[in-house]
Every structure is written in C-alpha cells, then in structure tokens.
Tab-separated table of C-alpha atoms in Angstrom:
chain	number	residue	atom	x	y	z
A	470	UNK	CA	-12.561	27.270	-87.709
A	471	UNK	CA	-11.426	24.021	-86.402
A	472	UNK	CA	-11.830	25.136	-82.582
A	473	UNK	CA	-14.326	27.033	-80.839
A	474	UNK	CA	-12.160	30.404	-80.198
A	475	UNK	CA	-14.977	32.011	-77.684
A	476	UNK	CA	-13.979	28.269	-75.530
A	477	UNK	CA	-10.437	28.671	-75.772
A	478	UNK	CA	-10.485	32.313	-74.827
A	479	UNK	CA	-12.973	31.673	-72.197
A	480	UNK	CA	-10.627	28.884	-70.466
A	481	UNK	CA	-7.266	31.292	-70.561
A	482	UNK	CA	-9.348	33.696	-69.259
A	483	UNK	CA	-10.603	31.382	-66.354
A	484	UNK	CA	-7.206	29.836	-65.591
A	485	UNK	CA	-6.519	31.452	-61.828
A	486	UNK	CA	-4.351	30.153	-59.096
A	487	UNK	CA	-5.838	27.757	-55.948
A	488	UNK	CA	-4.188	27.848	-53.300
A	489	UNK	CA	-3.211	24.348	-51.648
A	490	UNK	CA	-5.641	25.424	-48.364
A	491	UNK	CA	-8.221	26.019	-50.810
A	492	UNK	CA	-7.761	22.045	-52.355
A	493	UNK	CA	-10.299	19.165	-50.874
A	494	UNK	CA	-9.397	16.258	-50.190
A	495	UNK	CA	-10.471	14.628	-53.353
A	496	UNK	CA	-7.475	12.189	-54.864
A	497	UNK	CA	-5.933	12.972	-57.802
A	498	UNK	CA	-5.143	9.516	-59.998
A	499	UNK	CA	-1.857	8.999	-61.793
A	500	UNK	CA	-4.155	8.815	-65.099
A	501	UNK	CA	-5.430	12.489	-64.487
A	502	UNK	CA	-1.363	13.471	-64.077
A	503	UNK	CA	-0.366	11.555	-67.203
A	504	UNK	CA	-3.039	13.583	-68.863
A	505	UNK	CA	-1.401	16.785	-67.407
A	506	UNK	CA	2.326	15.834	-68.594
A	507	UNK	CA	1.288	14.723	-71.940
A	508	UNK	CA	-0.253	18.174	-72.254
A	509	UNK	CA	2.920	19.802	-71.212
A	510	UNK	CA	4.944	18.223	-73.530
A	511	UNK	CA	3.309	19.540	-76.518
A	512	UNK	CA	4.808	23.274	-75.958
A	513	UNK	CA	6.313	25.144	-77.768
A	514	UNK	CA	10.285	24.786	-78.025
A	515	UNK	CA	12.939	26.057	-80.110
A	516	UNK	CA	14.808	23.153	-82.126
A	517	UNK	CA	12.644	20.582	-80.419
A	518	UNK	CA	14.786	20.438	-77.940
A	519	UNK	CA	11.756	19.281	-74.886
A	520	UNK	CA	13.817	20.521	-72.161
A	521	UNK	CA	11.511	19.679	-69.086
A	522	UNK	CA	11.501	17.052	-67.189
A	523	UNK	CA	8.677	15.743	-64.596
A	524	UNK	CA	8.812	14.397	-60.812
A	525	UNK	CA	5.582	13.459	-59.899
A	526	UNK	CA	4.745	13.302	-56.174
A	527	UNK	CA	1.579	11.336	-55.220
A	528	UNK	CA	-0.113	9.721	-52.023
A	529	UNK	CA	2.431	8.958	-49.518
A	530	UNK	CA	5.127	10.465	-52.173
A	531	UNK	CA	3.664	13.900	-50.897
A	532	UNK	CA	5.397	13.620	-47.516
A	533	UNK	CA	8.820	12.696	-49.064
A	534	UNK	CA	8.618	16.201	-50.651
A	535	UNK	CA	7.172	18.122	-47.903
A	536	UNK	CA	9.997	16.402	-45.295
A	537	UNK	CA	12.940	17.578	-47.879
A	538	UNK	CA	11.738	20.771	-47.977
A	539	UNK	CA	11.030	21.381	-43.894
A	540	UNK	CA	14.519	20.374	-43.869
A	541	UNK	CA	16.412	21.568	-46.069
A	542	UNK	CA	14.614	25.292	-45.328
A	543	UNK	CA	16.079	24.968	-41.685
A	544	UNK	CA	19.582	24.319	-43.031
A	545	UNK	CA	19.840	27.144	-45.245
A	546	UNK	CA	18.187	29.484	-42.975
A	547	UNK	CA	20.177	31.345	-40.407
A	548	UNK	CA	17.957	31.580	-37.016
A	549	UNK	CA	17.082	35.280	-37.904
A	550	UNK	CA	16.483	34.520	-41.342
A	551	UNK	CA	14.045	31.614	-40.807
A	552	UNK	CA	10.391	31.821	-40.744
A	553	UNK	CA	7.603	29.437	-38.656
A	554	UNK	CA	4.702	30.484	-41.481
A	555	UNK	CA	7.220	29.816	-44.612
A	556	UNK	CA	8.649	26.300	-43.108
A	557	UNK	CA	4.593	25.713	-41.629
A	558	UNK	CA	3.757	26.591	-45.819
A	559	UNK	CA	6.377	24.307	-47.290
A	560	UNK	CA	5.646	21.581	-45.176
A	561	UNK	CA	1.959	21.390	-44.959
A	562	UNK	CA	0.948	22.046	-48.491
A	563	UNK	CA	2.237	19.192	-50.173
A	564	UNK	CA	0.469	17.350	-48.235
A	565	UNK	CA	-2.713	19.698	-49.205
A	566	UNK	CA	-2.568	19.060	-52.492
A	567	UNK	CA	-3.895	16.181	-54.586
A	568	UNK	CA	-0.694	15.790	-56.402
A	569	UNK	CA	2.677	18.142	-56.853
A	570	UNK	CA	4.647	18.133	-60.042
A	571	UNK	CA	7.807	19.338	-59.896
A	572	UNK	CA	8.627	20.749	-63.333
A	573	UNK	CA	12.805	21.398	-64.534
A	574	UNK	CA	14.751	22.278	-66.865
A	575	UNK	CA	16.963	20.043	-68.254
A	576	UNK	CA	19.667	21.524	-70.101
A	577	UNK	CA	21.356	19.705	-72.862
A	578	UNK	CA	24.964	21.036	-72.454
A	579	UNK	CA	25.714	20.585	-76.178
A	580	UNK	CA	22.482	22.658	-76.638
A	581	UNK	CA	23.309	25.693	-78.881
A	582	UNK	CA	19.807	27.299	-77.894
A	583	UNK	CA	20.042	30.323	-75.114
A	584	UNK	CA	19.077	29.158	-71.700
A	585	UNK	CA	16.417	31.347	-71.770
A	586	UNK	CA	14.394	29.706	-75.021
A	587	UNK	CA	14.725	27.183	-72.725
A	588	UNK	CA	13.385	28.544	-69.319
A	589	UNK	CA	10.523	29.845	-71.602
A	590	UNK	CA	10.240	26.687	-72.864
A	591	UNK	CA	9.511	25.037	-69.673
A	592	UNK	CA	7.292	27.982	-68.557
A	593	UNK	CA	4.835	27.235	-71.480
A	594	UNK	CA	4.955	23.691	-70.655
A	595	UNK	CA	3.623	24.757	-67.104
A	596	UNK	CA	0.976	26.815	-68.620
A	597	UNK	CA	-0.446	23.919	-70.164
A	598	UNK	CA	-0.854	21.696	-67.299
A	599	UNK	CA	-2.436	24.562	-65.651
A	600	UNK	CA	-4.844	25.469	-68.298
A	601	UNK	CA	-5.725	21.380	-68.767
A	602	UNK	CA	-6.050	21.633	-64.719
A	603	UNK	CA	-8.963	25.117	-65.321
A	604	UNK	CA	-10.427	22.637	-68.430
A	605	UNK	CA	-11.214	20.067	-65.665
A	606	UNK	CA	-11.982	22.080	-62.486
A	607	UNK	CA	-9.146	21.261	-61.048
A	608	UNK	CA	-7.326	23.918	-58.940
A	609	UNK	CA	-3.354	24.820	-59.721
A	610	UNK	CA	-1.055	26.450	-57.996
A	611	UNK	CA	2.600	27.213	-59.413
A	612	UNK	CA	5.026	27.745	-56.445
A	613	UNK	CA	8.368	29.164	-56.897
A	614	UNK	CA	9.737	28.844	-53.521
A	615	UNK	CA	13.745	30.164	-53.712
A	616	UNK	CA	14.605	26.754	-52.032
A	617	UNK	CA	14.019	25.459	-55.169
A	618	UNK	CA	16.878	27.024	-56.803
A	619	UNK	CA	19.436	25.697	-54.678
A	620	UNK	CA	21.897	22.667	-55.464
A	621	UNK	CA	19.937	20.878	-52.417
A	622	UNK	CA	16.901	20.754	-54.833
A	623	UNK	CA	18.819	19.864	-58.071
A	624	UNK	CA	20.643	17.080	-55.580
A	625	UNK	CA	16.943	16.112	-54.558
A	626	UNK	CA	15.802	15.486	-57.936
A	627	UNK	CA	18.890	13.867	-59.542
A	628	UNK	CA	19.537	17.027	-61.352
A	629	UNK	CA	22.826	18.108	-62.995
A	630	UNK	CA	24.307	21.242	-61.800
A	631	UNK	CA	23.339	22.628	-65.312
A	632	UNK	CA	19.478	21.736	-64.640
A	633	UNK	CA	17.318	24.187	-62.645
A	634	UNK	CA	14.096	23.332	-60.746
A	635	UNK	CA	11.307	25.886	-62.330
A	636	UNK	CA	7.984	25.335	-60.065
A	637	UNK	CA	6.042	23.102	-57.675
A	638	UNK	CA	2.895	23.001	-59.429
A	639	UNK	CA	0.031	22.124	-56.883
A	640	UNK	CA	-2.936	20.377	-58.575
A	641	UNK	CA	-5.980	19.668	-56.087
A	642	UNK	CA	-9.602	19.425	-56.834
A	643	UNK	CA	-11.133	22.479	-55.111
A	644	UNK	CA	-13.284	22.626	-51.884
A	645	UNK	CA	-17.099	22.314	-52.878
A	646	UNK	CA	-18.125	25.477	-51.685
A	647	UNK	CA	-15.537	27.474	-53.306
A	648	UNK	CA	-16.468	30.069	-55.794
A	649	UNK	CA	-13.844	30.318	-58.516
A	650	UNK	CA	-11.683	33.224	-58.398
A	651	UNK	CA	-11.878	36.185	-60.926
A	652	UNK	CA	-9.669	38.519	-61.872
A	653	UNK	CA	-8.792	41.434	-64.536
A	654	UNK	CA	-6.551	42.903	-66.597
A	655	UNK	CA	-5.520	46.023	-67.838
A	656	UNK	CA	-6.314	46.609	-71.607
A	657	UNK	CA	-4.309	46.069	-74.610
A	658	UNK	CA	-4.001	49.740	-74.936
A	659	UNK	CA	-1.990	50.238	-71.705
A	660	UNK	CA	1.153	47.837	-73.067
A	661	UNK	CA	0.905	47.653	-76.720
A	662	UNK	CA	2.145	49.799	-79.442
A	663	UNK	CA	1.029	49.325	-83.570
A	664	UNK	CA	3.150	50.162	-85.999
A	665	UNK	CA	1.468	50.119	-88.921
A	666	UNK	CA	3.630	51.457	-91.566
C-alpha cells in the first residue's frame, strides 16, 4: 500500500470544526495558506473544469472583510430582523481567526456540467483545506453565513452574477489549552443498503 490507511482514516476521523473564539492568536503565514489552496485544488471535478476560486484575507485584510460584512448585514436586515450576537459574530471573528479564505464557485457559463458537479466540486475542495488544516493542528471552521449568498457578496468579491460564494473558511491555530474536540457517528448500518446480487 502506498499510504498508511490507519493515518488517513485516523485524520478524517479527527477533522472537527474550531470555532474562531476557540483560535489563539498565533499568525498564520501566506506560505501555510498557499499550502492550503494548493491542496484544494487537487479535488475532484468533473471535466476538469477547477471551478473554485480563492480570496485570501490576512493581517490587516481581516478587517476589510469583517467591516463588509457588519455592513452589509445592517442593510439587508430590517430592524426586527437584525440581530446584535449575529452582526457581534460576523464582525469579530474575522478578526479571530489567523486567516479567512473565502472559497466560490466560479461558473464557466459555456460549462455543459450541472451546477451541482460543480457546487460539489467546490465542497471537496473545502474538505481538503480543512483536512490539511487537522494534518497540521490547525483549527477550521467553514461558515456559511446567508449574507454570503447575496449579490452584495458576489459584488464584494468581483464575482459574476453566475458565481456563488460557498464558505468563509476560518483557519486559526488553536488556544494551548484546548483539548481537541471528538465526536461520533452513527454506523454504516443505519444509512447503507448492499445489494449483492
């Protein structure tokens, strides 16, 4: 076997989510991000088609992102609708985390694969980064906010109206004294069915 399969079972098994709060202060270097993104990149997609695209936010970068969103949260939400704790969340945990990717989808519109190859696409690139982020000890949190499916966000990120914004993907290194999350799941034999002949 040319990998250790106990490892690589052992590491998807370990991959849980940090939370931004639970990130120290620790930098994050553009090295350890190209790291992440050249990871991503190497998912799988129908007809090679690589339909992600990156926007890295880093050091003072962070408060560019955390000011759009603050602000663009208060003009979409109507004074009943808006929240202090989900503006107080989107505004302070940028600036939490070490770095934030932003991860898209860029859609080719000549493309002849369904959107949805595509958004799966995308979502395996994301699982890469994350499980390169549990190979390192660094923490990863994929956000999903539903600001970031608005034309504000495409408009934010130079996206065409085609593209859609996937996930913030939080990557921090965690506080020293915390213990790495477990978790469970149910067994095969609750979701899978053999057929056999």
């Amino acid at each position: 076997m040319k990998f250790n399969l106990s490892e690589i079972s052992d590491l998807i098994k370990s991959r849980r989510t940090i939370l931004p709060e639970q990130f120290s202060d620790r930098l994050i270097h553009k090295e350890q991000v190209e790291v992440l993104l050249n990871n991503a990149i190497w998912a799988p997609n129908h007809g090679l088609t690589q339909p992600w695209t990156f926007k890295v936010f880093l050091g003072e970068g962070r408060q560019k992102l955390a000011t759009f969103l603050g602000e663009t949260y208060t003009k979409l939400m109507s004074s009943e609708d808006f929240k202090q704790a989900k503006f107080d969340r989107l505004t302070t945990r940028p600036l939490m985390a070490g770095a934030v990717i932003v991860v898209s989808l860029k859609r080719d519109p000549n493309s002849k694969i369904p959107e949805i190859e595509e958004v799966e696409a995308v979502a395996c690139a994301i699982q890469n980064m994350q499980l390169t982020c549990t190979a390192w000890g660094l923490g990863s949190f994929w956000a999903s906010p539903g600001i970031i499916y608005k034309p504000e966000m495409n408009e934010f990120l130079g996206l065409d109206e085609e593209d859609k914004c996937l996930a913030l993907l939080f990557v921090g290194y965690p506080k020293p004294d915390l213990e790495w999350p477990k978790s469970r799941r149910k067994p095969i034999e609750y979701m899978t069915t053999w057929v056999e002949e």
